Amino acid sequence: MEIKKLEPKEKKGLILVITGNGKGKTTSAMGMALRASGHGMKVDIIQFMKGDLYSGEWDGVKRLDGLVELVSTGKGFCGIEGNPYPHSEHRINAQDAVKLVKEKIRSGRAQILILDEINNALKLKLIDLDQVMEILDMKPPHLHMILTGRDAHPDVIQRADTVSEVREIKHAYEKEIEPQPGIDY
Ligand code: ATP
Ligand code: MG
């Protein structure tokens, strides 16, 4: 059987938002990174807030021929039980992440930029709406941007081309099943 490969008449960089309270937002973005690597596309991933707990994608992306680069900028989820860092410290980290995002956009290395948990960072006031809008305004026409995290801001949703809400039906966590490697982290 002959395998066809579609080629869009016009290539256009999209803004995607993956939000909602169910499991699958970050992994959906990682799935697009995996898919893009098959096309030889370069991907930059900036993770807001994450950085205190190991997750498989940190090393997983290194197996993709250097196409996908990931930087984790944070100290875990601000305000949740057991996280010892004050809001001010999380905010400094998130502000550094914004600077890094701008550098990545200016570098022009990647065709896809994933801003993982940026919606949460905005919701928690670690960054400001103006800053997210400025990042979206900086988007070159051919760059795709993927913004993940719960509670996406309505203005960001309005601005995006594709928005998906992952709704929780159930989660193993409720049965007190511990997070599992490869699935949860
Ligand atoms: P994933 O990284 O697995 O795609 P996610 O990005 O949709 O999850 P986050 O809010 O970033 O969701 O949470 C990350 C971690 O928390 C994952 O280990 C995930 O399994 C877990 N998680 C996600 N949703 C829930 C939930 N509703 N209840 C408990 N744990 C959850
Ligand atoms: Mg996530």
mmCIF file of C-alpha atoms in Angstrom, residues 15-167:
data_model
loop_
_atom_site.group_PDB
_atom_site.id
_atom_site.type_symbol
_atom_site.label_atom_id
_atom_site.label_comp_id
_atom_site.label_asym_id
_atom_site.label_seq_id
_atom_site.Cartn_x
_atom_site.Cartn_y
_atom_site.Cartn_z
ATOM 1 C CA ILE A 15 -1.885 28.749 18.936
ATOM 2 C CA LEU A 16 -3.232 25.731 20.832
ATOM 3 C CA VAL A 17 -4.540 25.584 24.374
ATOM 4 C CA ILE A 18 -5.012 22.354 26.318
ATOM 5 C CA THR A 19 -6.831 22.961 29.559
ATOM 6 C CA GLY A 20 -9.322 21.314 31.918
ATOM 7 C CA ASN A 21 -9.244 19.337 35.148
ATOM 8 C CA GLY A 22 -8.630 15.856 33.708
ATOM 9 C CA LYS A 23 -5.355 14.054 33.105
ATOM 10 C CA GLY A 24 -3.722 14.422 29.701
ATOM 11 C CA LYS A 25 -2.774 18.066 29.091
ATOM 12 C CA THR A 26 1.002 17.859 29.366
ATOM 13 C CA THR A 27 1.118 14.428 27.775
ATOM 14 C CA SER A 28 -0.934 15.716 24.844
ATOM 15 C CA ALA A 29 1.670 18.433 24.276
ATOM 16 C CA MET A 30 4.450 15.840 24.569
ATOM 17 C CA GLY A 31 2.584 13.707 22.031
ATOM 18 C CA MET A 32 2.727 16.593 19.561
ATOM 19 C CA ALA A 33 6.467 16.929 20.230
ATOM 20 C CA LEU A 34 6.899 13.224 19.455
ATOM 21 C CA ARG A 35 4.795 13.559 16.316
ATOM 22 C CA ALA A 36 6.684 16.664 15.187
ATOM 23 C CA SER A 37 10.022 14.892 15.656
ATOM 24 C CA GLY A 38 8.868 12.407 13.020
ATOM 25 C CA HIS A 39 8.648 15.314 10.597
ATOM 26 C CA GLY A 40 12.164 16.414 11.580
ATOM 27 C CA MET A 41 10.698 19.507 13.247
ATOM 28 C CA LYS A 42 12.419 21.162 16.190
ATOM 29 C CA VAL A 43 10.507 21.713 19.408
ATOM 30 C CA ASP A 44 11.316 23.848 22.455
ATOM 31 C CA ILE A 45 9.525 23.061 25.714
ATOM 32 C CA ILE A 46 9.534 25.422 28.685
ATOM 33 C CA GLN A 47 7.905 23.994 31.786
ATOM 34 C CA PHE A 48 6.577 26.589 34.199
ATOM 35 C CA MET A 49 6.563 25.641 37.904
ATOM 36 C CA LYS A 50 7.836 22.099 37.309
ATOM 37 C CA GLY A 51 11.371 21.262 38.360
ATOM 38 C CA ASP A 52 11.284 19.772 41.838
ATOM 39 C CA LEU A 53 9.971 16.333 40.867
ATOM 40 C CA TYR A 54 11.473 14.141 38.147
ATOM 41 C CA SER A 55 9.350 13.450 35.096
ATOM 42 C CA GLY A 56 10.230 11.043 32.276
ATOM 43 C CA GLU A 57 9.945 13.616 29.502
ATOM 44 C CA TRP A 58 13.042 15.405 30.815
ATOM 45 C CA ASP A 59 15.192 12.541 29.537
ATOM 46 C CA GLY A 60 12.680 11.178 27.025
ATOM 47 C CA VAL A 61 13.130 14.199 24.748
ATOM 48 C CA LYS A 62 16.897 13.587 24.645
ATOM 49 C CA ARG A 63 16.162 10.413 22.720
ATOM 50 C CA LEU A 64 14.676 12.374 19.864
ATOM 51 C CA ASP A 65 17.944 13.227 18.062
ATOM 52 C CA GLY A 66 18.301 16.649 19.704
ATOM 53 C CA LEU A 67 15.176 17.891 17.965
ATOM 54 C CA VAL A 68 13.286 18.510 21.195
ATOM 55 C CA GLU A 69 14.786 20.616 23.981
ATOM 56 C CA LEU A 70 13.151 20.957 27.380
ATOM 57 C CA VAL A 71 13.863 23.356 30.247
ATOM 58 C CA SER A 72 12.103 23.063 33.593
ATOM 59 C CA THR A 73 12.092 26.378 35.372
ATOM 60 C CA GLY A 74 10.172 25.986 38.611
ATOM 61 C CA LYS A 75 10.002 24.606 42.086
ATOM 62 C CA GLY A 76 6.762 22.645 41.957
ATOM 63 C CA PHE A 77 3.142 23.608 42.315
ATOM 64 C CA CYS A 78 2.765 26.865 44.186
ATOM 65 C CA GLY A 79 0.330 26.755 47.078
ATOM 66 C CA ILE A 80 -0.241 23.002 47.223
ATOM 67 C CA GLU A 81 0.293 21.073 50.395
ATOM 68 C CA GLY A 82 3.903 20.165 51.008
ATOM 69 C CA ASN A 83 5.412 22.779 48.683
ATOM 70 C CA PRO A 84 7.719 24.804 50.945
ATOM 71 C CA TYR A 85 8.476 27.762 48.678
ATOM 72 C CA PRO A 86 6.725 31.140 49.071
ATOM 73 C CA HIS A 87 4.710 32.734 46.266
ATOM 74 C CA SER A 88 7.440 35.367 45.786
ATOM 75 C CA GLU A 89 10.007 32.687 44.991
ATOM 76 C CA HIS A 90 7.686 30.903 42.542
ATOM 77 C CA ARG A 91 7.042 34.276 40.911
ATOM 78 C CA ILE A 92 10.780 34.931 40.419
ATOM 79 C CA ASN A 93 11.125 31.527 38.728
ATOM 80 C CA ALA A 94 8.121 32.145 36.493
ATOM 81 C CA GLN A 95 9.431 35.589 35.544
ATOM 82 C CA ASP A 96 12.736 33.970 34.538
ATOM 83 C CA ALA A 97 10.727 31.469 32.494
ATOM 84 C CA VAL A 98 9.052 34.331 30.605
ATOM 85 C CA LYS A 99 12.489 35.763 29.745
ATOM 86 C CA LEU A 100 13.585 32.336 28.528
ATOM 87 C CA VAL A 101 10.452 31.964 26.389
ATOM 88 C CA LYS A 102 11.217 35.294 24.706
ATOM 89 C CA GLU A 103 14.820 34.196 24.084
ATOM 90 C CA LYS A 104 13.591 30.948 22.562
ATOM 91 C CA ILE A 105 11.200 32.811 20.259
ATOM 92 C CA ARG A 106 13.963 35.236 19.184
ATOM 93 C CA SER A 107 16.387 32.368 18.562
ATOM 94 C CA GLY A 108 14.070 30.966 15.897
ATOM 95 C CA ARG A 109 15.387 27.437 16.554
ATOM 96 C CA ALA A 110 12.091 25.641 16.858
ATOM 97 C CA GLN A 111 8.932 25.263 14.829
ATOM 98 C CA ILE A 112 6.895 24.393 17.924
ATOM 99 C CA LEU A 113 7.105 26.072 21.327
ATOM 100 C CA ILE A 114 5.378 24.302 24.220
ATOM 101 C CA LEU A 115 4.613 26.423 27.289
ATOM 102 C CA ASP A 116 3.740 23.716 29.779
ATOM 103 C CA GLU A 117 1.658 24.793 32.820
ATOM 104 C CA ILE A 118 1.710 28.434 31.719
ATOM 105 C CA ASN A 119 -2.059 28.632 32.267
ATOM 106 C CA ASN A 120 -1.577 27.675 35.926
ATOM 107 C CA ALA A 121 1.277 30.164 36.292
ATOM 108 C CA LEU A 122 -1.064 32.916 35.094
ATOM 109 C CA LYS A 123 -3.944 31.750 37.285
ATOM 110 C CA LEU A 124 -1.637 31.733 40.331
ATOM 111 C CA LYS A 125 -0.378 35.257 39.469
ATOM 112 C CA LEU A 126 3.201 34.104 38.975
ATOM 113 C CA ILE A 127 3.014 35.874 35.625
ATOM 114 C CA ASP A 128 0.581 38.515 34.334
ATOM 115 C CA LEU A 129 -1.942 38.400 31.513
ATOM 116 C CA ASP A 130 -0.022 41.192 29.706
ATOM 117 C CA GLN A 131 3.049 38.985 29.663
ATOM 118 C CA VAL A 132 1.185 36.036 28.146
ATOM 119 C CA MET A 133 -0.372 38.318 25.536
ATOM 120 C CA GLU A 134 3.050 39.814 24.767
ATOM 121 C CA ILE A 135 4.408 36.290 24.207
ATOM 122 C CA LEU A 136 1.488 35.517 21.863
ATOM 123 C CA ASP A 137 2.084 38.827 20.045
ATOM 124 C CA MET A 138 5.721 37.852 19.516
ATOM 125 C CA LYS A 139 4.758 34.629 17.735
ATOM 126 C CA PRO A 140 6.319 34.521 14.279
ATOM 127 C CA PRO A 141 3.764 33.449 11.616
ATOM 128 C CA HIS A 142 5.149 29.935 11.205
ATOM 129 C CA LEU A 143 5.738 29.072 14.864
ATOM 130 C CA HIS A 144 3.177 26.856 16.623
ATOM 131 C CA MET A 145 2.631 27.608 20.308
ATOM 132 C CA ILE A 146 0.999 25.139 22.719
ATOM 133 C CA LEU A 147 -0.133 26.392 26.117
ATOM 134 C CA THR A 148 -1.102 23.818 28.723
ATOM 135 C CA GLY A 149 -2.534 23.866 32.221
ATOM 136 C CA ARG A 150 -5.800 24.131 34.082
ATOM 137 C CA ASP A 151 -7.908 27.279 34.203
ATOM 138 C CA ALA A 152 -6.830 28.805 30.906
ATOM 139 C CA HIS A 153 -7.611 32.537 30.884
ATOM 140 C CA PRO A 154 -10.643 33.495 28.699
ATOM 141 C CA ASP A 155 -8.533 36.031 26.741
ATOM 142 C CA VAL A 156 -5.998 33.320 25.927
ATOM 143 C CA ILE A 157 -8.796 30.957 24.852
ATOM 144 C CA GLN A 158 -10.234 33.735 22.695
ATOM 145 C CA ARG A 159 -6.871 34.314 21.042
ATOM 146 C CA ALA A 160 -6.097 30.623 20.336
ATOM 147 C CA ASP A 161 -6.909 28.696 17.142
ATOM 148 C CA THR A 162 -7.469 25.286 18.731
ATOM 149 C CA VAL A 163 -8.621 24.785 22.307
ATOM 150 C CA SER A 164 -9.267 21.464 24.011
ATOM 151 C CA GLU A 165 -10.624 20.868 27.470
ATOM 152 C CA VAL A 166 -9.638 17.586 29.125
ATOM 153 C CA ARG A 167 -12.477 16.752 31.468
#
